[in-house]
Amino acid sequence: MTLEASIPAPTQPDRLAKNSVGLAHIVFFVVAAAAPLTAVVGASPAAFAFGNGAGVPGAFVLAGLLYLIFSVGFTAMSRHVGGAGAFYTYITHGIGKPAGVGGAFMALVTYSAVQIAIYGLFGFFMAGAVAPFGLALPWWAWSFAALVVVLICGQRNIAFSGAILGVCMIAEIAILLLLDVGIVFTGGGPEGMNLSSFAPSAVFGPGLGVALVFVIGSFIGFEATAIFGEEAENPEKTIPRATYVAVTLITLFYAFSTWAIVQFYGPSKVQAVANAGLDSFYFNAANSVLGAWASQVMNVLLITSLFACILSFHNTLNRYFFALGREGLAVRALGKVHPKHGSPYVAGLIQSEAAAVILGLFVAFGADPYTVVFSWMAALAGIGILLVQVLVSVAIIMFFRKTPTSHGIWTTIIAPVTGLVGLLGSLVLVTANLSLLSGSDSLIVKAFPYAMVVVGILGAIFAVRVKKSQPVLYASLGKVFE
């Protein structure tokens, strides 16, 4: 039996295909969005160099604990509120419709920024990888090629993308685990093996705030579990389980991989080594522990990791556009689903066209794919996701204050409030270190936090205008599709 034949077609033209993804598919999407190889090889060296050095593994544990606490209220609310709009739906039911639409606008900008950032990085690495073989194409040619392939994959049933993401994720995790295990079996480096990276003196030492700037960004995408609630098998159980499994896996993998590299270089030397060569930090270790073949494979898998990340965020964005189109807040054609695959294919086409236009503008202005396209868009996304998560935390608290449930005080008050405080602290740290995160002191970059707030305010104003001009439509906003 083929995959397509085993998946029931949607019974309504405005419904995504029900029961089309299970726990494994959703976890694949979330972990792929986190892009483990990209986060470890690309982001953690900067955290080592500019942050708390040997304490980086502990910083990943702190961030993981924060998001596990956030997930307590988040997953509890998913049992009462669901749908493809995820954060938009949560904020709407918790705070109100204007805030929900404002949050949706910010989420769209955030995920779009992530997608553009990774397109730029994909083109950069792909161009460098094939150049030695005589194929000297500009970075943007590879970025646009990836965009077309991602669009085609996104048109299929969600399980098709899930299968691709699963293969990419397993491959990139395998090469890193091979390096990690190799380091452990060889007894570490010059200073032997120890757990000093998790000691409070190392974790909370100078530079923790800077390290968290890079660490928090590595978790972007974990919240996407809720977006697939409408398509999930038994979503009341699948979504909470997928969230906890994904966050736990990401945390353990990041912490173990960064701890292993600390053992290789030594806790007292790892920061200096990272400072001396961010781009060679992991590749040198792979060459030494596994051989030259490992760094070559790692280069290839870094590219597949980036592709998987783009595909995951493409599907996430599709469902935001779909939710807004279905509810009438955007062109209603966005709310159409594919008659065979049950996918939001019109939303995928429109948002891919938008991404192509933005990439085209970067190309027209001669922007560097790494220092501008990737770095600037990643910084914008970091600010945006934290702002939206703060709104969701407030929405969770307000939702449970006005909705009678059987959940205890830990789920409805303590965990959400603790998560809110942690996210606000993270937002302050990221904003304060924005120039370091983006690699630029440009006034444009410094304006990102204010720009994201403006986007949210414009969304709220738009909702208020809808209330006045189309009261029936306004009343239906945030509708939960059963």
mmCIF file of N, CA and C in Angstrom, residues 168-258:
data_model
loop_
_atom_site.group_PDB
_atom_site.id
_atom_site.type_symbol
_atom_site.label_atom_id
_atom_site.label_comp_id
_atom_site.label_asym_id
_atom_site.label_seq_id
_atom_site.Cartn_x
_atom_site.Cartn_y
_atom_site.Cartn_z
ATOM 1 N N CYS A 168 16.826 13.036 7.086
ATOM 2 C CA CYS A 168 17.842 14.082 7.270
ATOM 3 C C CYS A 168 18.248 14.198 8.733
ATOM 4 N N MET A 169 17.240 14.154 9.623
ATOM 5 C CA MET A 169 17.520 14.320 11.034
ATOM 6 C C MET A 169 18.370 13.178 11.573
ATOM 7 N N ILE A 170 18.027 11.950 11.212
ATOM 8 C CA ILE A 170 18.781 10.795 11.683
ATOM 9 C C ILE A 170 20.224 10.858 11.214
ATOM 10 N N ALA A 171 20.433 11.270 9.959
ATOM 11 C CA ALA A 171 21.787 11.328 9.410
ATOM 12 C C ALA A 171 22.644 12.368 10.134
ATOM 13 N N GLU A 172 22.087 13.560 10.365
ATOM 14 C CA GLU A 172 22.891 14.605 10.994
ATOM 15 C C GLU A 172 23.150 14.315 12.472
ATOM 16 N N ILE A 173 22.177 13.689 13.131
ATOM 17 C CA ILE A 173 22.388 13.309 14.527
ATOM 18 C C ILE A 173 23.429 12.191 14.620
ATOM 19 N N ALA A 174 23.402 11.274 13.651
ATOM 20 C CA ALA A 174 24.315 10.129 13.670
ATOM 21 C C ALA A 174 25.776 10.572 13.600
ATOM 22 N N ILE A 175 26.091 11.522 12.724
ATOM 23 C CA ILE A 175 27.496 11.930 12.578
ATOM 24 C C ILE A 175 27.985 12.650 13.828
ATOM 25 N N LEU A 176 27.109 13.441 14.445
ATOM 26 C CA LEU A 176 27.517 14.125 15.678
ATOM 27 C C LEU A 176 27.666 13.145 16.837
ATOM 28 N N LEU A 177 26.749 12.192 16.936
ATOM 29 C CA LEU A 177 26.856 11.202 17.991
ATOM 30 C C LEU A 177 28.112 10.348 17.819
ATOM 31 N N LEU A 178 28.460 10.091 16.566
ATOM 32 C CA LEU A 178 29.681 9.331 16.296
ATOM 33 C C LEU A 178 30.899 10.088 16.815
ATOM 34 N N LEU A 179 30.926 11.385 16.581
ATOM 35 C CA LEU A 179 32.018 12.214 17.105
ATOM 36 C C LEU A 179 31.990 12.235 18.631
ATOM 37 N N ASP A 180 30.805 12.428 19.207
ATOM 38 C CA ASP A 180 30.674 12.500 20.662
ATOM 39 C C ASP A 180 31.151 11.206 21.330
ATOM 40 N N VAL A 181 30.673 10.084 20.793
ATOM 41 C CA VAL A 181 31.039 8.786 21.366
ATOM 42 C C VAL A 181 32.532 8.524 21.176
ATOM 43 N N GLY A 182 33.060 8.935 20.014
ATOM 44 C CA GLY A 182 34.492 8.779 19.764
ATOM 45 C C GLY A 182 35.329 9.525 20.792
ATOM 46 N N ILE A 183 34.894 10.735 21.137
ATOM 47 C CA ILE A 183 35.608 11.522 22.151
ATOM 48 C C ILE A 183 35.558 10.828 23.508
ATOM 49 N N VAL A 184 34.373 10.313 23.864
ATOM 50 C CA VAL A 184 34.211 9.641 25.148
ATOM 51 C C VAL A 184 35.076 8.382 25.219
ATOM 52 N N PHE A 185 35.064 7.576 24.152
ATOM 53 C CA PHE A 185 35.809 6.313 24.164
ATOM 54 C C PHE A 185 37.323 6.513 24.162
ATOM 55 N N THR A 186 37.769 7.670 23.664
ATOM 56 C CA THR A 186 39.213 7.942 23.669
ATOM 57 C C THR A 186 39.658 8.627 24.961
ATOM 58 N N GLY A 187 38.701 8.823 25.866
ATOM 59 C CA GLY A 187 39.051 9.379 27.171
ATOM 60 C C GLY A 187 39.178 10.886 27.203
ATOM 61 N N GLY A 188 38.585 11.564 26.185
ATOM 62 C CA GLY A 188 38.635 13.018 26.171
ATOM 63 C C GLY A 188 39.956 13.560 25.659
ATOM 64 N N GLY A 189 40.296 14.760 26.082
ATOM 65 C CA GLY A 189 41.504 15.420 25.613
ATOM 66 C C GLY A 189 42.555 15.541 26.685
ATOM 67 N N PRO A 190 43.307 16.643 26.663
ATOM 68 C CA PRO A 190 44.431 16.805 27.591
ATOM 69 C C PRO A 190 44.044 16.888 29.060
ATOM 70 N N GLU A 191 42.792 17.231 29.339
ATOM 71 C CA GLU A 191 42.379 17.365 30.740
ATOM 72 C C GLU A 191 41.481 16.228 31.205
ATOM 73 N N GLY A 192 41.387 15.188 30.390
ATOM 74 C CA GLY A 192 40.601 14.028 30.788
ATOM 75 C C GLY A 192 39.107 14.283 30.725
ATOM 76 N N MET A 193 38.340 13.459 31.450
ATOM 77 C CA MET A 193 36.882 13.536 31.433
ATOM 78 C C MET A 193 36.370 14.045 32.778
ATOM 79 N N ASN A 194 35.440 14.995 32.729
ATOM 80 C CA ASN A 194 34.836 15.496 33.961
ATOM 81 C C ASN A 194 33.500 16.151 33.651
ATOM 82 N N LEU A 195 32.757 16.489 34.682
ATOM 83 C CA LEU A 195 31.428 17.104 34.537
ATOM 84 C C LEU A 195 31.425 18.564 34.979
ATOM 85 N N SER A 196 32.578 19.206 34.901
ATOM 86 C CA SER A 196 32.688 20.586 35.368
ATOM 87 C C SER A 196 31.818 21.554 34.572
ATOM 88 N N SER A 197 31.434 21.170 33.342
ATOM 89 C CA SER A 197 30.591 22.046 32.513
ATOM 90 C C SER A 197 29.213 22.271 33.106
ATOM 91 N N PHE A 198 28.803 21.385 34.022
ATOM 92 C CA PHE A 198 27.481 21.507 34.615
ATOM 93 C C PHE A 198 27.538 22.053 36.042
ATOM 94 N N ALA A 199 28.736 22.383 36.497
ATOM 95 C CA ALA A 199 28.885 22.962 37.833
ATOM 96 C C ALA A 199 28.359 24.391 37.835
ATOM 97 N N PRO A 200 27.671 24.818 38.896
ATOM 98 C CA PRO A 200 27.132 26.186 38.945
ATOM 99 C C PRO A 200 28.184 27.257 38.672
ATOM 100 N N SER A 201 29.409 27.051 39.144
ATOM 101 C CA SER A 201 30.458 28.060 38.938
ATOM 102 C C SER A 201 30.784 28.247 37.464
ATOM 103 N N ALA A 202 30.630 27.176 36.663
ATOM 104 C CA ALA A 202 30.901 27.269 35.227
ATOM 105 C C ALA A 202 29.685 27.798 34.474
ATOM 106 N N VAL A 203 28.515 27.263 34.815
ATOM 107 C CA VAL A 203 27.287 27.648 34.100
ATOM 108 C C VAL A 203 26.933 29.109 34.340
ATOM 109 N N PHE A 204 27.006 29.548 35.593
ATOM 110 C CA PHE A 204 26.599 30.908 35.946
ATOM 111 C C PHE A 204 27.777 31.875 35.997
ATOM 112 N N GLY A 205 28.873 31.496 35.362
ATOM 113 C CA GLY A 205 30.041 32.361 35.323
ATOM 114 C C GLY A 205 29.866 33.505 34.348
ATOM 115 N N PRO A 206 30.890 34.348 34.201
ATOM 116 C CA PRO A 206 30.822 35.485 33.273
ATOM 117 C C PRO A 206 30.497 35.016 31.856
ATOM 118 N N GLY A 207 29.594 35.726 31.220
ATOM 119 C CA GLY A 207 29.253 35.406 29.839
ATOM 120 C C GLY A 207 28.019 34.539 29.669
ATOM 121 N N LEU A 208 27.342 34.169 30.763
ATOM 122 C CA LEU A 208 26.147 33.337 30.627
ATOM 123 C C LEU A 208 25.090 34.026 29.771
ATOM 124 N N GLY A 209 24.900 35.317 30.007
ATOM 125 C CA GLY A 209 23.902 36.052 29.231
ATOM 126 C C GLY A 209 24.179 36.012 27.744
ATOM 127 N N VAL A 210 25.445 36.176 27.368
ATOM 128 C CA VAL A 210 25.817 36.135 25.952
ATOM 129 C C VAL A 210 25.609 34.730 25.395
ATOM 130 N N ALA A 211 25.992 33.704 26.170
ATOM 131 C CA ALA A 211 25.811 32.326 25.715
ATOM 132 C C ALA A 211 24.341 32.024 25.462
ATOM 133 N N LEU A 212 23.468 32.515 26.351
ATOM 134 C CA LEU A 212 22.036 32.253 26.205
ATOM 135 C C LEU A 212 21.462 32.877 24.937
ATOM 136 N N VAL A 213 22.092 33.943 24.468
ATOM 137 C CA VAL A 213 21.653 34.561 23.219
ATOM 138 C C VAL A 213 21.689 33.530 22.094
ATOM 139 N N PHE A 214 22.771 32.765 22.028
ATOM 140 C CA PHE A 214 22.923 31.751 20.981
ATOM 141 C C PHE A 214 22.168 30.467 21.319
ATOM 142 N N VAL A 215 22.123 30.122 22.592
ATOM 143 C CA VAL A 215 21.480 28.891 23.031
ATOM 144 C C VAL A 215 19.963 28.952 22.821
ATOM 145 N N ILE A 216 19.331 30.046 23.237
ATOM 146 C CA ILE A 216 17.882 30.198 23.082
ATOM 147 C C ILE A 216 17.491 30.094 21.614
ATOM 148 N N GLY A 217 18.285 30.711 20.743
ATOM 149 C CA GLY A 217 17.988 30.665 19.316
ATOM 150 C C GLY A 217 17.998 29.259 18.751
ATOM 151 N N SER A 218 18.748 28.360 19.383
ATOM 152 C CA SER A 218 18.846 26.979 18.905
ATOM 153 C C SER A 218 17.574 26.181 19.157
ATOM 154 N N PHE A 219 16.661 26.708 19.965
ATOM 155 C CA PHE A 219 15.419 26.000 20.283
ATOM 156 C C PHE A 219 14.241 26.488 19.437
ATOM 157 N N ILE A 220 14.463 27.483 18.579
ATOM 158 C CA ILE A 220 13.356 27.996 17.765
ATOM 159 C C ILE A 220 12.735 26.871 16.947
ATOM 160 N N GLY A 221 11.435 26.737 17.031
ATOM 161 C CA GLY A 221 10.718 25.731 16.255
ATOM 162 C C GLY A 221 10.094 24.635 17.089
ATOM 163 N N PHE A 222 10.495 24.499 18.373
ATOM 164 C CA PHE A 222 9.941 23.412 19.181
ATOM 165 C C PHE A 222 8.439 23.566 19.366
ATOM 166 N N GLU A 223 7.961 24.815 19.356
ATOM 167 C CA GLU A 223 6.543 25.082 19.602
ATOM 168 C C GLU A 223 5.661 24.670 18.432
ATOM 169 N N ALA A 224 6.280 24.253 17.322
ATOM 170 C CA ALA A 224 5.515 23.896 16.128
ATOM 171 C C ALA A 224 4.657 22.651 16.327
ATOM 172 N N THR A 225 4.848 21.929 17.416
ATOM 173 C CA THR A 225 4.019 20.743 17.654
ATOM 174 C C THR A 225 2.535 21.079 17.605
ATOM 175 N N ALA A 226 2.161 22.207 18.202
ATOM 176 C CA ALA A 226 0.741 22.565 18.279
ATOM 177 C C ALA A 226 0.147 22.902 16.916
ATOM 178 N N ILE A 227 0.988 23.315 15.981
ATOM 179 C CA ILE A 227 0.495 23.704 14.660
ATOM 180 C C ILE A 227 -0.120 22.512 13.932
ATOM 181 N N PHE A 228 0.336 21.307 14.272
ATOM 182 C CA PHE A 228 -0.147 20.122 13.582
ATOM 183 C C PHE A 228 -1.270 19.420 14.330
ATOM 184 N N GLY A 229 -1.870 20.135 15.299
ATOM 185 C CA GLY A 229 -2.938 19.543 16.090
ATOM 186 C C GLY A 229 -4.119 19.084 15.259
ATOM 187 N N GLU A 230 -4.428 19.810 14.210
ATOM 188 C CA GLU A 230 -5.584 19.475 13.377
ATOM 189 C C GLU A 230 -5.348 18.219 12.544
ATOM 190 N N GLU A 231 -4.078 17.932 12.261
ATOM 191 C CA GLU A 231 -3.745 16.784 11.406
ATOM 192 C C GLU A 231 -3.249 15.581 12.202
ATOM 193 N N ALA A 232 -3.073 15.761 13.510
ATOM 194 C CA ALA A 232 -2.467 14.710 14.329
ATOM 195 C C ALA A 232 -3.458 13.615 14.685
ATOM 196 N N GLU A 233 -2.918 12.414 14.873
ATOM 197 C CA GLU A 233 -3.705 11.309 15.394
ATOM 198 C C GLU A 233 -3.871 11.515 16.906
ATOM 199 N N ASN A 234 -5.088 11.517 17.374
ATOM 200 C CA ASN A 234 -5.377 11.689 18.808
ATOM 201 C C ASN A 234 -4.605 12.897 19.359
ATOM 202 N N PRO A 235 -4.895 14.101 18.869
ATOM 203 C CA PRO A 235 -4.102 15.286 19.222
ATOM 204 C C PRO A 235 -4.050 15.596 20.718
ATOM 205 N N GLU A 236 -5.082 15.214 21.492
ATOM 206 C CA GLU A 236 -5.076 15.513 22.929
ATOM 207 C C GLU A 236 -3.890 14.850 23.629
ATOM 208 N N LYS A 237 -3.459 13.706 23.117
ATOM 209 C CA LYS A 237 -2.312 13.014 23.696
ATOM 210 C C LYS A 237 -1.047 13.217 22.869
ATOM 211 N N THR A 238 -1.205 13.233 21.543
ATOM 212 C CA THR A 238 -0.041 13.297 20.659
ATOM 213 C C THR A 238 0.720 14.607 20.796
ATOM 214 N N ILE A 239 0.005 15.735 20.827
ATOM 215 C CA ILE A 239 0.671 17.041 20.862
ATOM 216 C C ILE A 239 1.477 17.242 22.145
ATOM 217 N N PRO A 240 0.904 16.986 23.342
ATOM 218 C CA PRO A 240 1.718 17.117 24.560
ATOM 219 C C PRO A 240 2.929 16.184 24.562
ATOM 220 N N ARG A 241 2.712 14.933 24.155
ATOM 221 C CA ARG A 241 3.824 13.982 24.141
ATOM 222 C C ARG A 241 4.911 14.425 23.170
ATOM 223 N N ALA A 242 4.500 14.866 21.993
ATOM 224 C CA ALA A 242 5.472 15.298 20.990
ATOM 225 C C ALA A 242 6.275 16.496 21.485
ATOM 226 N N THR A 243 5.610 17.411 22.179
ATOM 227 C CA THR A 243 6.298 18.600 22.697
ATOM 228 C C THR A 243 7.357 18.217 23.720
ATOM 229 N N TYR A 244 6.966 17.401 24.695
ATOM 230 C CA TYR A 244 7.918 16.997 25.736
ATOM 231 C C TYR A 244 9.061 16.161 25.160
ATOM 232 N N VAL A 245 8.730 15.259 24.252
ATOM 233 C CA VAL A 245 9.768 14.415 23.648
ATOM 234 C C VAL A 245 10.742 15.271 22.851
ATOM 235 N N ALA A 246 10.211 16.200 22.053
ATOM 236 C CA ALA A 246 11.066 17.034 21.209
ATOM 237 C C ALA A 246 11.990 17.916 22.042
ATOM 238 N N VAL A 247 11.441 18.599 23.041
ATOM 239 C CA VAL A 247 12.265 19.485 23.871
ATOM 240 C C VAL A 247 13.324 18.691 24.629
ATOM 241 N N THR A 248 12.931 17.533 25.148
ATOM 242 C CA THR A 248 13.881 16.702 25.886
ATOM 243 C C THR A 248 14.994 16.198 24.984
ATOM 244 N N LEU A 249 14.639 15.711 23.789
ATOM 245 C CA LEU A 249 15.643 15.220 22.860
ATOM 246 C C LEU A 249 16.613 16.323 22.444
ATOM 247 N N ILE A 250 16.068 17.502 22.117
ATOM 248 C CA ILE A 250 16.908 18.621 21.700
ATOM 249 C C ILE A 250 17.862 19.022 22.818
ATOM 250 N N THR A 251 17.332 19.109 24.034
ATOM 251 C CA THR A 251 18.158 19.511 25.179
ATOM 252 C C THR A 251 19.281 18.512 25.437
ATOM 253 N N LEU A 252 18.928 17.235 25.510
ATOM 254 C CA LEU A 252 19.927 16.208 25.794
ATOM 255 C C LEU A 252 20.989 16.143 24.699
ATOM 256 N N PHE A 253 20.549 16.259 23.458
ATOM 257 C CA PHE A 253 21.502 16.168 22.347
ATOM 258 C C PHE A 253 22.467 17.350 22.345
ATOM 259 N N TYR A 254 21.912 18.552 22.505
ATOM 260 C CA TYR A 254 22.773 19.741 22.538
ATOM 261 C C TYR A 254 23.738 19.695 23.719
ATOM 262 N N ALA A 255 23.214 19.324 24.887
ATOM 263 C CA ALA A 255 24.058 19.306 26.084
ATOM 264 C C ALA A 255 25.161 18.258 25.964
ATOM 265 N N PHE A 256 24.815 17.074 25.464
ATOM 266 C CA PHE A 256 25.809 16.005 25.337
ATOM 267 C C PHE A 256 26.869 16.355 24.291
ATOM 268 N N SER A 257 26.433 16.886 23.151
ATOM 269 C CA SER A 257 27.388 17.213 22.082
ATOM 270 C C SER A 257 28.341 18.325 22.497
ATOM 271 N N THR A 258 27.821 19.354 23.163
ATOM 272 C CA THR A 258 28.703 20.447 23.593
ATOM 273 C C THR A 258 29.587 20.017 24.761
#
